[in-house]
Amino acid sequence: ISQWQGSNFNFTALKNCGYDYVILRCATGYQSATFVDPMFESNYTRAKAAGLGVGVYYYSYASTVAGVQKEMTHLLSVIKGKQFEYPVYFDFENSTVKSNIGSSVTTAKNLCYAALDAIAEAGFLAGLYGYAGWFDPGYNGWFASGVAEISKKYDVWIANYYNPNSQTSSAWDHAKSTAYPTTYGMYQYSSDGNDTLKANVYNGKLDLN
């Protein structure tokens, strides 16, 4: 949940529909790591009041370790004093970052560890977020070997809008059935919510996990 769901997102209705938690966008590296999601404080307060578990994510734009360190200083200032039941995720998916580092797995690992170590050292459960085209061996993800290493120490959250009715490549089935349960702690399977949510909570797109 982020500013894109507006100021009236109904967390109580979400809880009443049987959902247990939300992952909130807290901030990003946009504008030289000064941007805070304008709905974060309100979303955090209202999600907690509704009895939902809360985690957060920080969308990174950094392609150097120094840049990541600046972003993490920003992140930790935004979430200082807050209680989370789910991880604080470093969102690593920006195409400009990939271009800047030349799809170097070693450089990417250095960036991710700089972020995750900083989050963990601050006392939070740290996690890495990205999508199958980068992370997953079933999709020949360029960073799959790095994620396999990182997942031994930190939680990993993968996005892949898997279609079980797809009649295309068997790689879809392979990626979901073999790698997902063992490598990833959270799996984002849809970006479009469902009919129950649209009728009772929010009439728009929602990522589901």
PDB file of N, CA, C and O in Angstrom, residues 135-203:
ATOM      1  N   PHE A 135      15.572 -12.059 -10.309  1.00  0.00           N
ATOM      2  CA  PHE A 135      15.907 -12.878  -9.144  1.00  0.00           C
ATOM      3  C   PHE A 135      15.860 -14.382  -9.367  1.00  0.00           C
ATOM      4  O   PHE A 135      16.512 -15.119  -8.638  1.00  0.00           O
ATOM      5  N   ASP A 136      15.056 -14.852 -10.294  1.00  0.00           N
ATOM      6  CA  ASP A 136      14.714 -16.259 -10.283  1.00  0.00           C
ATOM      7  C   ASP A 136      15.410 -17.067 -11.376  1.00  0.00           C
ATOM      8  O   ASP A 136      15.404 -16.682 -12.542  1.00  0.00           O
ATOM      9  N   PRO A 137      16.009 -18.212 -11.011  1.00  0.00           N
ATOM     10  CA  PRO A 137      16.672 -19.052 -12.013  1.00  0.00           C
ATOM     11  C   PRO A 137      15.709 -19.607 -13.050  1.00  0.00           C
ATOM     12  O   PRO A 137      16.101 -19.868 -14.188  1.00  0.00           O
ATOM     13  N   GLY A 138      14.450 -19.786 -12.680  1.00  0.00           N
ATOM     14  CA  GLY A 138      13.463 -20.279 -13.632  1.00  0.00           C
ATOM     15  C   GLY A 138      13.186 -19.310 -14.759  1.00  0.00           C
ATOM     16  O   GLY A 138      12.617 -19.681 -15.786  1.00  0.00           O
ATOM     17  N   TYR A 139      13.573 -18.064 -14.576  1.00  0.00           N
ATOM     18  CA  TYR A 139      13.413 -17.033 -15.605  1.00  0.00           C
ATOM     19  C   TYR A 139      14.759 -16.525 -16.094  1.00  0.00           C
ATOM     20  O   TYR A 139      14.842 -15.452 -16.682  1.00  0.00           O
ATOM     21  N   ASN A 140      15.808 -17.291 -15.814  1.00  0.00           N
ATOM     22  CA  ASN A 140      17.165 -16.878 -16.190  1.00  0.00           C
ATOM     23  C   ASN A 140      17.493 -15.496 -15.638  1.00  0.00           C
ATOM     24  O   ASN A 140      18.114 -14.680 -16.320  1.00  0.00           O
ATOM     25  N   GLY A 141      17.059 -15.232 -14.424  1.00  0.00           N
ATOM     26  CA  GLY A 141      17.307 -13.936 -13.806  1.00  0.00           C
ATOM     27  C   GLY A 141      18.797 -13.645 -13.693  1.00  0.00           C
ATOM     28  O   GLY A 141      19.556 -14.485 -13.191  1.00  0.00           O
ATOM     29  N   TRP A 142      19.211 -12.480 -14.134  1.00  0.00           N
ATOM     30  CA  TRP A 142      20.641 -12.149 -14.161  1.00  0.00           C
ATOM     31  C   TRP A 142      21.250 -12.100 -12.758  1.00  0.00           C
ATOM     32  O   TRP A 142      22.446 -12.300 -12.579  1.00  0.00           O
ATOM     33  N   PHE A 143      20.410 -11.855 -11.734  1.00  0.00           N
ATOM     34  CA  PHE A 143      20.902 -11.747 -10.360  1.00  0.00           C
ATOM     35  C   PHE A 143      20.538 -12.970  -9.529  1.00  0.00           C
ATOM     36  O   PHE A 143      20.622 -12.966  -8.313  1.00  0.00           O
ATOM     37  N   ALA A 144      20.151 -14.060 -10.180  1.00  0.00           N
ATOM     38  CA  ALA A 144      19.678 -15.241  -9.457  1.00  0.00           C
ATOM     39  C   ALA A 144      20.747 -15.826  -8.541  1.00  0.00           C
ATOM     40  O   ALA A 144      20.449 -16.242  -7.412  1.00  0.00           O
ATOM     41  N   SER A 145      21.995 -15.871  -8.980  1.00  0.00           N
ATOM     42  CA  SER A 145      23.045 -16.444  -8.138  1.00  0.00           C
ATOM     43  C   SER A 145      23.295 -15.582  -6.908  1.00  0.00           C
ATOM     44  O   SER A 145      23.569 -16.089  -5.816  1.00  0.00           O
ATOM     45  N   GLY A 146      23.190 -14.264  -7.072  1.00  0.00           N
ATOM     46  CA  GLY A 146      23.346 -13.359  -5.936  1.00  0.00           C
ATOM     47  C   GLY A 146      22.225 -13.512  -4.932  1.00  0.00           C
ATOM     48  O   GLY A 146      22.459 -13.531  -3.717  1.00  0.00           O
ATOM     49  N   VAL A 147      21.004 -13.665  -5.434  1.00  0.00           N
ATOM     50  CA  VAL A 147      19.843 -13.839  -4.556  1.00  0.00           C
ATOM     51  C   VAL A 147      19.932 -15.166  -3.805  1.00  0.00           C
ATOM     52  O   VAL A 147      19.595 -15.241  -2.619  1.00  0.00           O
ATOM     53  N   ALA A 148      20.405 -16.203  -4.476  1.00  0.00           N
ATOM     54  CA  ALA A 148      20.567 -17.502  -3.810  1.00  0.00           C
ATOM     55  C   ALA A 148      21.509 -17.382  -2.615  1.00  0.00           C
ATOM     56  O   ALA A 148      21.277 -17.999  -1.562  1.00  0.00           O
ATOM     57  N   GLU A 149      22.552 -16.570  -2.751  1.00  0.00           N
ATOM     58  CA  GLU A 149      23.475 -16.351  -1.636  1.00  0.00           C
ATOM     59  C   GLU A 149      22.834 -15.493  -0.554  1.00  0.00           C
ATOM     60  O   GLU A 149      22.878 -15.824   0.633  1.00  0.00           O
ATOM     61  N   ILE A 150      22.229 -14.384  -0.958  1.00  0.00           N
ATOM     62  CA  ILE A 150      21.624 -13.454  -0.009  1.00  0.00           C
ATOM     63  C   ILE A 150      20.518 -14.133   0.799  1.00  0.00           C
ATOM     64  O   ILE A 150      20.352 -13.882   1.999  1.00  0.00           O
ATOM     65  N   SER A 151      19.766 -15.023   0.154  1.00  0.00           N
ATOM     66  CA  SER A 151      18.626 -15.664   0.825  1.00  0.00           C
ATOM     67  C   SER A 151      19.049 -16.583   1.966  1.00  0.00           C
ATOM     68  O   SER A 151      18.217 -16.985   2.776  1.00  0.00           O
ATOM     69  N   LYS A 152      20.336 -16.913   2.033  1.00  0.00           N
ATOM     70  CA  LYS A 152      20.820 -17.718   3.150  1.00  0.00           C
ATOM     71  C   LYS A 152      20.941 -16.899   4.430  1.00  0.00           C
ATOM     72  O   LYS A 152      20.998 -17.445   5.534  1.00  0.00           O
ATOM     73  N   LYS A 153      20.972 -15.583   4.270  1.00  0.00           N
ATOM     74  CA  LYS A 153      21.126 -14.705   5.426  1.00  0.00           C
ATOM     75  C   LYS A 153      19.901 -13.822   5.656  1.00  0.00           C
ATOM     76  O   LYS A 153      19.552 -13.517   6.798  1.00  0.00           O
ATOM     77  N   TYR A 154      19.256 -13.399   4.569  1.00  0.00           N
ATOM     78  CA  TYR A 154      18.144 -12.445   4.661  1.00  0.00           C
ATOM     79  C   TYR A 154      16.902 -12.970   3.943  1.00  0.00           C
ATOM     80  O   TYR A 154      16.989 -13.777   3.024  1.00  0.00           O
ATOM     81  N   ASP A 155      15.780 -12.442   4.369  1.00  0.00           N
ATOM     82  CA  ASP A 155      14.517 -12.789   3.715  1.00  0.00           C
ATOM     83  C   ASP A 155      14.487 -12.208   2.306  1.00  0.00           C
ATOM     84  O   ASP A 155      15.052 -11.146   2.048  1.00  0.00           O
ATOM     85  N   VAL A 156      13.808 -12.914   1.402  1.00  0.00           N
ATOM     86  CA  VAL A 156      13.645 -12.431   0.028  1.00  0.00           C
ATOM     87  C   VAL A 156      12.172 -12.496  -0.350  1.00  0.00           C
ATOM     88  O   VAL A 156      11.489 -13.486  -0.085  1.00  0.00           O
ATOM     89  N   TRP A 157      11.717 -11.431  -0.975  1.00  0.00           N
ATOM     90  CA  TRP A 157      10.322 -11.298  -1.428  1.00  0.00           C
ATOM     91  C   TRP A 157      10.363 -11.139  -2.940  1.00  0.00           C
ATOM     92  O   TRP A 157      10.994 -10.217  -3.453  1.00  0.00           O
ATOM     93  N   ILE A 158       9.712 -12.053  -3.653  1.00  0.00           N
ATOM     94  CA  ILE A 158       9.751 -12.027  -5.113  1.00  0.00           C
ATOM     95  C   ILE A 158       8.381 -11.701  -5.693  1.00  0.00           C
ATOM     96  O   ILE A 158       7.352 -12.126  -5.167  1.00  0.00           O
ATOM     97  N   ALA A 159       8.381 -10.930  -6.770  1.00  0.00           N
ATOM     98  CA  ALA A 159       7.156 -10.620  -7.508  1.00  0.00           C
ATOM     99  C   ALA A 159       7.171 -11.379  -8.831  1.00  0.00           C
ATOM    100  O   ALA A 159       8.136 -11.308  -9.590  1.00  0.00           O
ATOM    101  N   ASN A 160       6.107 -12.128  -9.070  1.00  0.00           N
ATOM    102  CA  ASN A 160       5.929 -12.807 -10.343  1.00  0.00           C
ATOM    103  C   ASN A 160       4.447 -13.086 -10.478  1.00  0.00           C
ATOM    104  O   ASN A 160       3.892 -13.874  -9.725  1.00  0.00           O
ATOM    105  N   TYR A 161       3.813 -12.427 -11.433  1.00  0.00           N
ATOM    106  CA  TYR A 161       2.367 -12.560 -11.562  1.00  0.00           C
ATOM    107  C   TYR A 161       2.050 -13.826 -12.359  1.00  0.00           C
ATOM    108  O   TYR A 161       1.681 -13.817 -13.523  1.00  0.00           O
ATOM    109  N   TYR A 162       2.257 -14.928 -11.651  1.00  0.00           N
ATOM    110  CA  TYR A 162       2.154 -16.281 -12.186  1.00  0.00           C
ATOM    111  C   TYR A 162       0.734 -16.605 -12.626  1.00  0.00           C
ATOM    112  O   TYR A 162      -0.232 -16.309 -11.929  1.00  0.00           O
ATOM    113  N   ASN A 163       0.627 -17.206 -13.790  1.00  0.00           N
ATOM    114  CA  ASN A 163      -0.668 -17.615 -14.310  1.00  0.00           C
ATOM    115  C   ASN A 163      -0.721 -19.137 -14.381  1.00  0.00           C
ATOM    116  O   ASN A 163      -0.134 -19.744 -15.282  1.00  0.00           O
ATOM    117  N   PRO A 164      -1.407 -19.783 -13.437  1.00  0.00           N
ATOM    118  CA  PRO A 164      -1.431 -21.256 -13.423  1.00  0.00           C
ATOM    119  C   PRO A 164      -2.130 -21.852 -14.633  1.00  0.00           C
ATOM    120  O   PRO A 164      -1.983 -23.039 -14.913  1.00  0.00           O
ATOM    121  N   ASN A 165      -2.896 -21.040 -15.377  1.00  0.00           N
ATOM    122  CA  ASN A 165      -3.605 -21.532 -16.559  1.00  0.00           C
ATOM    123  C   ASN A 165      -2.834 -21.286 -17.853  1.00  0.00           C
ATOM    124  O   ASN A 165      -3.315 -21.577 -18.944  1.00  0.00           O
ATOM    125  N   SER A 166      -1.624 -20.750 -17.716  1.00  0.00           N
ATOM    126  CA  SER A 166      -0.825 -20.444 -18.896  1.00  0.00           C
ATOM    127  C   SER A 166      -0.492 -21.714 -19.665  1.00  0.00           C
ATOM    128  O   SER A 166      -0.124 -22.736 -19.092  1.00  0.00           O
ATOM    129  N   GLN A 167      -0.592 -21.630 -20.985  1.00  0.00           N
ATOM    130  CA  GLN A 167      -0.255 -22.770 -21.838  1.00  0.00           C
ATOM    131  C   GLN A 167       1.088 -22.546 -22.535  1.00  0.00           C
ATOM    132  O   GLN A 167       1.394 -23.198 -23.534  1.00  0.00           O
ATOM    133  N   THR A 168       1.888 -21.609 -22.011  1.00  0.00           N
ATOM    134  CA  THR A 168       3.162 -21.298 -22.653  1.00  0.00           C
ATOM    135  C   THR A 168       4.279 -22.145 -22.061  1.00  0.00           C
ATOM    136  O   THR A 168       4.161 -23.347 -21.955  1.00  0.00           O
ATOM    137  N   SER A 169       5.367 -21.526 -21.669  1.00  0.00           N
ATOM    138  CA  SER A 169       6.563 -22.252 -21.256  1.00  0.00           C
ATOM    139  C   SER A 169       6.381 -22.998 -19.934  1.00  0.00           C
ATOM    140  O   SER A 169       5.779 -22.495 -18.994  1.00  0.00           O
ATOM    141  N   SER A 170       6.950 -24.190 -19.859  1.00  0.00           N
ATOM    142  CA  SER A 170       6.917 -24.954 -18.608  1.00  0.00           C
ATOM    143  C   SER A 170       7.772 -24.302 -17.534  1.00  0.00           C
ATOM    144  O   SER A 170       7.693 -24.667 -16.371  1.00  0.00           O
ATOM    145  N   ALA A 171       8.622 -23.332 -17.946  1.00  0.00           N
ATOM    146  CA  ALA A 171       9.451 -22.634 -16.964  1.00  0.00           C
ATOM    147  C   ALA A 171       8.598 -21.933 -15.910  1.00  0.00           C
ATOM    148  O   ALA A 171       9.030 -21.765 -14.772  1.00  0.00           O
ATOM    149  N   TRP A 172       7.386 -21.537 -16.280  1.00  0.00           N
ATOM    150  CA  TRP A 172       6.496 -20.903 -15.303  1.00  0.00           C
ATOM    151  C   TRP A 172       6.260 -21.862 -14.133  1.00  0.00           C
ATOM    152  O   TRP A 172       6.427 -21.502 -12.977  1.00  0.00           O
ATOM    153  N   ASP A 173       5.879 -23.097 -14.459  1.00  0.00           N
ATOM    154  CA  ASP A 173       5.600 -24.072 -13.419  1.00  0.00           C
ATOM    155  C   ASP A 173       6.871 -24.409 -12.637  1.00  0.00           C
ATOM    156  O   ASP A 173       6.844 -24.524 -11.424  1.00  0.00           O
ATOM    157  N   HIS A 174       7.960 -24.554 -13.336  1.00  0.00           N
ATOM    158  CA  HIS A 174       9.222 -24.917 -12.687  1.00  0.00           C
ATOM    159  C   HIS A 174       9.631 -23.854 -11.672  1.00  0.00           C
ATOM    160  O   HIS A 174       9.995 -24.170 -10.544  1.00  0.00           O
ATOM    161  N   ALA A 175       9.553 -22.575 -12.087  1.00  0.00           N
ATOM    162  CA  ALA A 175      10.008 -21.495 -11.213  1.00  0.00           C
ATOM    163  C   ALA A 175       9.177 -21.432  -9.946  1.00  0.00           C
ATOM    164  O   ALA A 175       9.708 -21.257  -8.860  1.00  0.00           O
ATOM    165  N   LYS A 176       7.868 -21.582 -10.086  1.00  0.00           N
ATOM    166  CA  LYS A 176       7.013 -21.449  -8.915  1.00  0.00           C
ATOM    167  C   LYS A 176       7.114 -22.673  -8.005  1.00  0.00           C
ATOM    168  O   LYS A 176       7.199 -22.531  -6.792  1.00  0.00           O
ATOM    169  N   SER A 177       7.162 -23.863  -8.568  1.00  0.00           N
ATOM    170  CA  SER A 177       7.044 -25.054  -7.734  1.00  0.00           C
ATOM    171  C   SER A 177       8.348 -25.444  -7.039  1.00  0.00           C
ATOM    172  O   SER A 177       8.319 -26.000  -5.955  1.00  0.00           O
ATOM    173  N   THR A 178       9.507 -25.165  -7.666  1.00  0.00           N
ATOM    174  CA  THR A 178      10.753 -25.636  -7.073  1.00  0.00           C
ATOM    175  C   THR A 178      11.522 -24.559  -6.332  1.00  0.00           C
ATOM    176  O   THR A 178      12.020 -24.803  -5.239  1.00  0.00           O
ATOM    177  N   ALA A 179      11.629 -23.366  -6.900  1.00  0.00           N
ATOM    178  CA  ALA A 179      12.457 -22.337  -6.260  1.00  0.00           C
ATOM    179  C   ALA A 179      11.685 -21.542  -5.212  1.00  0.00           C
ATOM    180  O   ALA A 179      12.248 -21.160  -4.196  1.00  0.00           O
ATOM    181  N   TYR A 180      10.413 -21.289  -5.424  1.00  0.00           N
ATOM    182  CA  TYR A 180       9.705 -20.341  -4.570  1.00  0.00           C
ATOM    183  C   TYR A 180       9.599 -20.768  -3.112  1.00  0.00           C
ATOM    184  O   TYR A 180       9.917 -19.986  -2.216  1.00  0.00           O
ATOM    185  N   PRO A 181       9.208 -21.998  -2.809  1.00  0.00           N
ATOM    186  CA  PRO A 181       9.054 -22.355  -1.395  1.00  0.00           C
ATOM    187  C   PRO A 181      10.365 -22.397  -0.621  1.00  0.00           C
ATOM    188  O   PRO A 181      10.374 -22.280   0.599  1.00  0.00           O
ATOM    189  N   THR A 182      11.490 -22.611  -1.318  1.00  0.00           N
ATOM    190  CA  THR A 182      12.758 -22.774  -0.615  1.00  0.00           C
ATOM    191  C   THR A 182      13.610 -21.519  -0.569  1.00  0.00           C
ATOM    192  O   THR A 182      14.473 -21.382   0.283  1.00  0.00           O
ATOM    193  N   THR A 183      13.391 -20.597  -1.494  1.00  0.00           N
ATOM    194  CA  THR A 183      14.254 -19.413  -1.596  1.00  0.00           C
ATOM    195  C   THR A 183      13.584 -18.148  -1.096  1.00  0.00           C
ATOM    196  O   THR A 183      14.244 -17.276  -0.544  1.00  0.00           O
ATOM    197  N   TYR A 184      12.269 -18.049  -1.267  1.00  0.00           N
ATOM    198  CA  TYR A 184      11.590 -16.782  -1.009  1.00  0.00           C
ATOM    199  C   TYR A 184      10.651 -16.876   0.193  1.00  0.00           C
ATOM    200  O   TYR A 184       9.870 -17.813   0.319  1.00  0.00           O
ATOM    201  N   GLY A 185      10.732 -15.879   1.063  1.00  0.00           N
ATOM    202  CA  GLY A 185       9.865 -15.853   2.227  1.00  0.00           C
ATOM    203  C   GLY A 185       8.493 -15.284   1.931  1.00  0.00           C
ATOM    204  O   GLY A 185       7.532 -15.565   2.634  1.00  0.00           O
ATOM    205  N   MET A 186       8.418 -14.476   0.863  1.00  0.00           N
ATOM    206  CA  MET A 186       7.139 -13.908   0.464  1.00  0.00           C
ATOM    207  C   MET A 186       7.052 -13.891  -1.051  1.00  0.00           C
ATOM    208  O   MET A 186       8.046 -13.647  -1.735  1.00  0.00           O
ATOM    209  N   TYR A 187       5.862 -14.161  -1.573  1.00  0.00           N
ATOM    210  CA  TYR A 187       5.644 -14.288  -3.011  1.00  0.00           C
ATOM    211  C   TYR A 187       4.491 -13.371  -3.418  1.00  0.00           C
ATOM    212  O   TYR A 187       3.357 -13.536  -2.961  1.00  0.00           O
ATOM    213  N   GLN A 188       4.769 -12.397  -4.262  1.00  0.00           N
ATOM    214  CA  GLN A 188       3.742 -11.479  -4.778  1.00  0.00           C
ATOM    215  C   GLN A 188       3.212 -12.065  -6.088  1.00  0.00           C
ATOM    216  O   GLN A 188       3.913 -12.097  -7.090  1.00  0.00           O
ATOM    217  N   TYR A 189       1.967 -12.535  -6.047  1.00  0.00           N
ATOM    218  CA  TYR A 189       1.443 -13.308  -7.165  1.00  0.00           C
ATOM    219  C   TYR A 189       0.463 -12.537  -8.048  1.00  0.00           C
ATOM    220  O   TYR A 189       0.053 -13.036  -9.098  1.00  0.00           O
ATOM    221  N   SER A 190       0.063 -11.342  -7.625  1.00  0.00           N
ATOM    222  CA  SER A 190      -0.896 -10.576  -8.417  1.00  0.00           C
ATOM    223  C   SER A 190      -0.692  -9.086  -8.187  1.00  0.00           C
ATOM    224  O   SER A 190      -0.285  -8.666  -7.102  1.00  0.00           O
ATOM    225  N   SER A 191      -0.978  -8.301  -9.218  1.00  0.00           N
ATOM    226  CA  SER A 191      -0.929  -6.847  -9.073  1.00  0.00           C
ATOM    227  C   SER A 191      -2.318  -6.233  -9.207  1.00  0.00           C
ATOM    228  O   SER A 191      -2.456  -5.013  -9.245  1.00  0.00           O
ATOM    229  N   ASP A 192      -3.340  -7.090  -9.251  1.00  0.00           N
ATOM    230  CA  ASP A 192      -4.678  -6.585  -9.587  1.00  0.00           C
ATOM    231  C   ASP A 192      -5.734  -6.905  -8.542  1.00  0.00           C
ATOM    232  O   ASP A 192      -6.924  -6.816  -8.794  1.00  0.00           O
ATOM    233  N   GLY A 193      -5.331  -7.290  -7.315  1.00  0.00           N
ATOM    234  CA  GLY A 193      -6.319  -7.558  -6.280  1.00  0.00           C
ATOM    235  C   GLY A 193      -7.234  -8.708  -6.660  1.00  0.00           C
ATOM    236  O   GLY A 193      -6.860  -9.624  -7.373  1.00  0.00           O
ATOM    237  N   ASN A 194      -8.469  -8.642  -6.176  1.00  0.00           N
ATOM    238  CA  ASN A 194      -9.487  -9.630  -6.560  1.00  0.00           C
ATOM    239  C   ASN A 194     -10.858  -9.001  -6.383  1.00  0.00           C
ATOM    240  O   ASN A 194     -10.992  -7.873  -5.893  1.00  0.00           O
ATOM    241  N   ASP A 195     -11.894  -9.717  -6.788  1.00  0.00           N
ATOM    242  CA  ASP A 195     -13.244  -9.146  -6.779  1.00  0.00           C
ATOM    243  C   ASP A 195     -13.713  -8.798  -5.376  1.00  0.00           C
ATOM    244  O   ASP A 195     -14.401  -7.789  -5.172  1.00  0.00           O
ATOM    245  N   THR A 196     -13.349  -9.620  -4.376  1.00  0.00           N
ATOM    246  CA  THR A 196     -13.767  -9.342  -3.000  1.00  0.00           C
ATOM    247  C   THR A 196     -13.166  -8.031  -2.503  1.00  0.00           C
ATOM    248  O   THR A 196     -13.857  -7.204  -1.897  1.00  0.00           O
ATOM    249  N   LEU A 197     -11.888  -7.841  -2.755  1.00  0.00           N
ATOM    250  CA  LEU A 197     -11.234  -6.601  -2.334  1.00  0.00           C
ATOM    251  C   LEU A 197     -11.815  -5.396  -3.053  1.00  0.00           C
ATOM    252  O   LEU A 197     -12.029  -4.339  -2.443  1.00  0.00           O
ATOM    253  N   LYS A 198     -12.067  -5.534  -4.341  1.00  0.00           N
ATOM    254  CA  LYS A 198     -12.602  -4.412  -5.110  1.00  0.00           C
ATOM    255  C   LYS A 198     -14.002  -4.030  -4.639  1.00  0.00           C
ATOM    256  O   LYS A 198     -14.370  -2.865  -4.655  1.00  0.00           O
ATOM    257  N   ALA A 199     -14.756  -5.015  -4.188  1.00  0.00           N
ATOM    258  CA  ALA A 199     -16.119  -4.744  -3.734  1.00  0.00           C
ATOM    259  C   ALA A 199     -16.156  -4.186  -2.314  1.00  0.00           C
ATOM    260  O   ALA A 199     -17.037  -3.379  -1.986  1.00  0.00           O
ATOM    261  N   ASN A 200     -15.203  -4.587  -1.465  1.00  0.00           N
ATOM    262  CA  ASN A 200     -15.309  -4.265  -0.047  1.00  0.00           C
ATOM    263  C   ASN A 200     -14.228  -3.355   0.513  1.00  0.00           C
ATOM    264  O   ASN A 200     -14.419  -2.771   1.585  1.00  0.00           O
ATOM    265  N   VAL A 201     -13.104  -3.235  -0.189  1.00  0.00           N
ATOM    266  CA  VAL A 201     -11.974  -2.521   0.393  1.00  0.00           C
ATOM    267  C   VAL A 201     -11.498  -1.378  -0.485  1.00  0.00           C
ATOM    268  O   VAL A 201     -11.468  -0.219  -0.068  1.00  0.00           O
ATOM    269  N   TYR A 202     -11.130  -1.691  -1.713  1.00  0.00           N
ATOM    270  CA  TYR A 202     -10.520  -0.682  -2.580  1.00  0.00           C
ATOM    271  C   TYR A 202     -10.799  -1.055  -4.033  1.00  0.00           C
ATOM    272  O   TYR A 202     -10.389  -2.116  -4.491  1.00  0.00           O
ATOM    273  N   ASN A 203     -11.469  -0.181  -4.753  1.00  0.00           N
ATOM    274  CA  ASN A 203     -11.859  -0.454  -6.136  1.00  0.00           C
ATOM    275  C   ASN A 203     -10.744  -0.024  -7.074  1.00  0.00           C
ATOM    276  O   ASN A 203     -10.866   0.940  -7.824  1.00  0.00           O
TER     277      ASN A 203
END
